[in-house]
mmCIF file of C-alpha atoms in Angstrom:
data_model
loop_
_atom_site.group_PDB
_atom_site.id
_atom_site.type_symbol
_atom_site.label_atom_id
_atom_site.label_comp_id
_atom_site.label_asym_id
_atom_site.label_seq_id
_atom_site.Cartn_x
_atom_site.Cartn_y
_atom_site.Cartn_z
ATOM 1 C CA UNK A 18 18.369 -29.502 6.294
ATOM 2 C CA UNK A 19 14.933 -31.069 5.950
ATOM 3 C CA UNK A 20 13.178 -30.783 2.613
ATOM 4 C CA UNK A 21 9.623 -29.523 2.395
ATOM 5 C CA UNK A 22 7.485 -31.237 -0.254
ATOM 6 C CA UNK A 23 5.345 -29.121 -2.559
ATOM 7 C CA UNK A 24 2.056 -30.494 -1.157
ATOM 8 C CA UNK A 25 3.265 -29.681 2.375
ATOM 9 C CA UNK A 26 4.233 -26.182 1.296
ATOM 10 C CA UNK A 27 0.835 -25.788 -0.338
ATOM 11 C CA UNK A 28 -1.046 -26.833 2.788
ATOM 12 C CA UNK A 29 1.089 -24.389 4.805
ATOM 13 C CA UNK A 30 0.172 -21.644 2.349
ATOM 14 C CA UNK A 31 -3.529 -22.382 2.840
ATOM 15 C CA UNK A 32 -3.041 -22.131 6.610
ATOM 16 C CA UNK A 33 -1.311 -18.757 6.214
ATOM 17 C CA UNK A 34 -4.135 -17.367 4.065
ATOM 18 C CA UNK A 35 -6.539 -18.204 6.866
ATOM 19 C CA UNK A 36 -4.250 -16.653 9.451
ATOM 20 C CA UNK A 37 -4.146 -13.293 7.654
ATOM 21 C CA UNK A 38 -7.875 -13.141 7.218
ATOM 22 C CA UNK A 39 -8.888 -14.924 4.013
ATOM 23 C CA UNK A 40 -11.920 -16.986 4.933
ATOM 24 C CA UNK A 41 -11.808 -20.751 5.547
ATOM 25 C CA UNK A 42 -13.591 -21.762 2.337
ATOM 26 C CA UNK A 43 -11.505 -19.493 0.102
ATOM 27 C CA UNK A 44 -9.891 -22.457 -1.693
ATOM 28 C CA UNK A 45 -12.409 -24.015 -4.081
ATOM 29 C CA UNK A 46 -10.307 -26.984 -5.172
ATOM 30 C CA UNK A 47 -6.821 -28.455 -5.326
ATOM 31 C CA UNK A 48 -5.171 -30.121 -8.310
ATOM 32 C CA UNK A 49 -2.597 -32.929 -8.081
ATOM 33 C CA UNK A 50 -0.295 -34.129 -10.889
ATOM 34 C CA UNK A 51 -0.555 -37.744 -9.678
ATOM 35 C CA UNK A 52 -3.557 -40.019 -9.238
ATOM 36 C CA UNK A 53 -2.915 -41.381 -5.744
ATOM 37 C CA UNK A 54 -6.220 -41.205 -3.848
ATOM 38 C CA UNK A 55 -4.741 -41.930 -0.419
ATOM 39 C CA UNK A 56 -1.991 -39.320 -0.870
ATOM 40 C CA UNK A 57 -4.476 -36.749 -2.170
ATOM 41 C CA UNK A 58 -6.879 -37.378 0.701
ATOM 42 C CA UNK A 59 -4.152 -36.823 3.274
ATOM 43 C CA UNK A 60 -3.356 -33.315 2.034
ATOM 44 C CA UNK A 61 -6.982 -32.436 1.335
ATOM 45 C CA UNK A 62 -7.809 -33.277 4.948
ATOM 46 C CA UNK A 63 -4.957 -31.037 6.125
ATOM 47 C CA UNK A 64 -6.209 -28.163 3.981
ATOM 48 C CA UNK A 65 -9.911 -28.741 4.590
ATOM 49 C CA UNK A 66 -10.645 -29.047 0.857
ATOM 50 C CA UNK A 67 -13.042 -31.581 -0.632
ATOM 51 C CA UNK A 68 -12.799 -30.943 -4.364
ATOM 52 C CA UNK A 69 -9.816 -32.611 -6.081
ATOM 53 C CA UNK A 70 -8.771 -32.250 -9.720
ATOM 54 C CA UNK A 71 -6.271 -34.496 -11.498
ATOM 55 C CA UNK A 72 -4.117 -32.202 -13.659
ATOM 56 C CA UNK A 73 -0.570 -31.834 -14.897
ATOM 57 C CA UNK A 74 0.390 -29.274 -12.219
ATOM 58 C CA UNK A 75 0.016 -29.055 -8.466
ATOM 59 C CA UNK A 76 -2.135 -26.041 -7.672
ATOM 60 C CA UNK A 77 -4.888 -24.278 -5.754
ATOM 61 C CA UNK A 78 -8.021 -22.685 -7.170
ATOM 62 C CA UNK A 79 -9.297 -19.779 -5.040
ATOM 63 C CA UNK A 80 -12.790 -18.354 -5.077
ATOM 64 C CA UNK A 81 -12.762 -14.932 -6.746
ATOM 65 C CA UNK A 82 -14.770 -13.188 -4.022
ATOM 66 C CA UNK A 83 -12.414 -14.460 -1.301
ATOM 67 C CA UNK A 84 -9.428 -12.794 -2.959
ATOM 68 C CA UNK A 85 -11.172 -9.425 -2.859
ATOM 69 C CA UNK A 86 -11.362 -9.382 0.933
ATOM 70 C CA UNK A 87 -9.247 -6.995 2.999
ATOM 71 C CA UNK A 88 -6.433 -8.714 4.861
ATOM 72 C CA UNK A 89 -6.497 -8.447 8.634
ATOM 73 C CA UNK A 90 -2.878 -7.297 8.487
ATOM 74 C CA UNK A 91 -4.138 -3.982 7.060
ATOM 75 C CA UNK A 92 -6.541 -3.348 9.913
ATOM 76 C CA UNK A 93 -5.094 -1.092 12.578
ATOM 77 C CA UNK A 94 -1.875 -0.469 10.639
ATOM 78 C CA UNK A 95 -1.310 3.302 11.147
ATOM 79 C CA UNK A 96 0.668 3.719 7.940
ATOM 80 C CA UNK A 97 -1.917 1.901 5.811
ATOM 81 C CA UNK A 98 -4.758 3.873 7.373
ATOM 82 C CA UNK A 99 -2.842 7.101 6.762
ATOM 83 C CA UNK A 100 -2.208 6.286 3.103
ATOM 84 C CA UNK A 101 -5.862 5.397 2.581
ATOM 85 C CA UNK A 102 -6.843 8.715 4.127
ATOM 86 C CA UNK A 103 -4.465 10.789 2.004
ATOM 87 C CA UNK A 104 -4.936 8.879 -1.279
ATOM 88 C CA UNK A 105 -8.354 7.173 -1.021
ATOM 89 C CA UNK A 106 -8.951 6.996 -4.782
ATOM 90 C CA UNK A 107 -6.058 4.562 -5.404
ATOM 91 C CA UNK A 108 -7.311 1.046 -4.694
ATOM 92 C CA UNK A 109 -4.116 -0.952 -5.284
ATOM 93 C CA UNK A 110 -2.555 -1.056 -1.816
ATOM 94 C CA UNK A 111 0.907 -2.249 -2.893
ATOM 95 C CA UNK A 112 1.101 0.429 -5.588
ATOM 96 C CA UNK A 113 -0.106 3.302 -3.413
ATOM 97 C CA UNK A 114 2.175 2.291 -0.525
ATOM 98 C CA UNK A 115 5.224 2.264 -2.800
ATOM 99 C CA UNK A 116 4.143 5.550 -4.373
ATOM 100 C CA UNK A 117 3.723 7.173 -0.954
ATOM 101 C CA UNK A 118 7.134 5.924 0.213
ATOM 102 C CA UNK A 119 8.922 7.126 -2.937
ATOM 103 C CA UNK A 120 7.338 10.580 -2.774
ATOM 104 C CA UNK A 121 8.144 10.795 0.928
ATOM 105 C CA UNK A 122 11.833 10.038 0.366
ATOM 106 C CA UNK A 123 12.063 12.296 -2.708
ATOM 107 C CA UNK A 124 10.566 15.438 -1.158
ATOM 108 C CA UNK A 125 13.544 16.649 0.937
ATOM 109 C CA UNK A 126 15.756 16.305 -2.155
ATOM 110 C CA UNK A 127 13.302 18.240 -4.371
ATOM 111 C CA UNK A 128 13.004 15.205 -6.659
ATOM 112 C CA UNK A 129 9.284 14.376 -6.445
ATOM 113 C CA UNK A 130 8.894 14.585 -10.234
ATOM 114 C CA UNK A 131 7.155 12.222 -12.639
ATOM 115 C CA UNK A 132 10.462 11.159 -14.179
ATOM 116 C CA UNK A 133 12.169 10.462 -10.841
ATOM 117 C CA UNK A 134 9.244 8.683 -9.151
ATOM 118 C CA UNK A 135 8.597 6.521 -12.234
ATOM 119 C CA UNK A 136 12.260 5.493 -12.321
ATOM 120 C CA UNK A 137 12.263 4.638 -8.610
ATOM 121 C CA UNK A 138 9.097 2.556 -9.040
ATOM 122 C CA UNK A 139 10.604 0.853 -12.124
ATOM 123 C CA UNK A 140 7.735 1.827 -14.433
ATOM 124 C CA UNK A 141 7.511 4.131 -17.434
ATOM 125 C CA UNK A 142 6.283 7.687 -16.993
ATOM 126 C CA UNK A 143 3.292 6.848 -19.190
ATOM 127 C CA UNK A 144 2.399 3.861 -16.991
ATOM 128 C CA UNK A 145 2.616 5.945 -13.828
ATOM 129 C CA UNK A 146 0.438 8.647 -15.380
ATOM 130 C CA UNK A 147 -2.122 6.040 -16.440
ATOM 131 C CA UNK A 148 -2.263 4.510 -12.972
ATOM 132 C CA UNK A 149 -2.877 7.955 -11.501
ATOM 133 C CA UNK A 150 -5.593 8.943 -13.962
ATOM 134 C CA UNK A 151 -8.247 8.826 -11.222
ATOM 135 C CA UNK A 152 -6.255 11.219 -9.033
ATOM 136 C CA UNK A 153 -6.933 14.939 -9.309
ATOM 137 C CA UNK A 154 -4.059 16.544 -11.232
ATOM 138 C CA UNK A 155 -2.112 13.246 -11.433
ATOM 139 C CA UNK A 156 1.232 13.011 -9.640
ATOM 140 C CA UNK A 157 1.260 16.746 -8.997
ATOM 141 C CA UNK A 158 -1.952 16.407 -6.990
ATOM 142 C CA UNK A 159 -0.648 13.335 -5.144
ATOM 143 C CA UNK A 160 2.552 15.153 -4.179
ATOM 144 C CA UNK A 161 0.559 18.182 -3.048
ATOM 145 C CA UNK A 162 -1.689 16.118 -0.775
ATOM 146 C CA UNK A 163 1.234 14.217 0.737
ATOM 147 C CA UNK A 164 3.067 17.496 1.296
ATOM 148 C CA UNK A 165 0.092 19.092 3.013
ATOM 149 C CA UNK A 166 -0.524 16.071 5.198
ATOM 150 C CA UNK A 167 3.117 16.056 6.274
ATOM 151 C CA UNK A 168 3.007 19.816 6.778
ATOM 152 C CA UNK A 169 0.183 19.439 9.293
ATOM 153 C CA UNK A 170 2.111 16.748 11.146
ATOM 154 C CA UNK A 171 5.304 18.816 11.216
ATOM 155 C CA UNK A 172 3.455 21.944 12.347
ATOM 156 C CA UNK A 173 2.174 20.103 15.400
ATOM 157 C CA UNK A 174 5.797 19.856 16.536
ATOM 158 C CA UNK A 175 6.463 23.244 18.113
ATOM 159 C CA UNK A 176 10.185 22.596 18.018
ATOM 160 C CA UNK A 177 10.183 22.644 14.205
ATOM 161 C CA UNK A 178 10.304 26.098 12.643
ATOM 162 C CA UNK A 179 8.792 26.982 9.264
ATOM 163 C CA UNK A 180 12.163 26.991 7.516
ATOM 164 C CA UNK A 181 12.787 23.372 8.550
ATOM 165 C CA UNK A 182 9.254 22.355 7.527
ATOM 166 C CA UNK A 183 9.720 24.021 4.135
ATOM 167 C CA UNK A 184 12.994 22.209 3.485
ATOM 168 C CA UNK A 185 11.632 18.804 4.529
ATOM 169 C CA UNK A 186 8.737 19.243 2.115
ATOM 170 C CA UNK A 187 11.025 20.134 -0.774
ATOM 171 C CA UNK A 188 10.314 23.859 -1.052
ATOM 172 C CA UNK A 189 13.234 26.072 -2.009
ATOM 173 C CA UNK A 190 11.809 29.028 -0.104
ATOM 174 C CA UNK A 191 9.728 29.367 3.031
ATOM 175 C CA UNK A 192 7.485 31.817 1.176
ATOM 176 C CA UNK A 193 6.662 29.161 -1.443
ATOM 177 C CA UNK A 194 5.600 26.753 1.311
ATOM 178 C CA UNK A 195 3.497 29.401 3.037
ATOM 179 C CA UNK A 196 1.743 30.274 -0.222
ATOM 180 C CA UNK A 197 1.046 26.607 -1.064
ATOM 181 C CA UNK A 198 -0.204 25.889 2.453
ATOM 182 C CA UNK A 199 -2.540 28.903 2.469
ATOM 183 C CA UNK A 200 -3.887 28.008 -0.972
ATOM 184 C CA UNK A 201 -4.606 24.451 0.207
ATOM 185 C CA UNK A 202 -5.916 25.130 3.728
ATOM 186 C CA UNK A 203 -7.233 28.663 3.479
ATOM 187 C CA UNK A 204 -4.945 29.923 6.244
ATOM 188 C CA UNK A 205 -1.254 30.467 6.885
ATOM 189 C CA UNK A 206 0.912 27.734 8.473
ATOM 190 C CA UNK A 207 1.366 29.952 11.524
ATOM 191 C CA UNK A 208 -2.369 30.343 12.061
ATOM 192 C CA UNK A 209 -2.992 26.635 11.490
ATOM 193 C CA UNK A 210 -0.332 25.799 14.077
ATOM 194 C CA UNK A 211 -1.841 28.231 16.567
ATOM 195 C CA UNK A 212 -5.343 26.813 16.071
ATOM 196 C CA UNK A 213 -4.311 23.155 16.167
ATOM 197 C CA UNK A 214 -1.693 22.849 18.891
ATOM 198 C CA UNK A 215 -2.072 23.073 22.628
ATOM 199 C CA UNK A 216 -0.732 26.148 24.373
#
């Protein structure tokens, strides 16, 4: 098996950042732990970087503004766009994606609680609460919005009755789902389905 040197791996990493949408001049400088001008120049040419620093560690220094750009991989991703629509106030994409997935899997088992979701995300309940402080009503509000979004999707499937929808969303009773849906949307699930599905 061929070995890949650290400078080669680093130049490959720079190429990948450009591939996923980080701009060409995102890397401000590169540091080398050895003072070999010819060697340094070779890798700098590969990476398109002019500024070299002689330091103890091999490394890359990125421009701050470049790291705040949206990756192209997000664009057009239906799941990412959906999560941003349902939970727009949470900026950390990795966090909100994991949160969405954990709530989604917990709902049918009636386990979408602060204690359970925090444990699944491997954070303390206090940390999860803090990270949701910008969300209306914290985790309860997040769960409610995810539930209602899923409810609308499920209701568009005419083959799924209200009992099945209620169970998938973690409601013990169909009446509890109907009450929550009407409170959120201002109409019953049956009326919403009638108004939003083709005959």
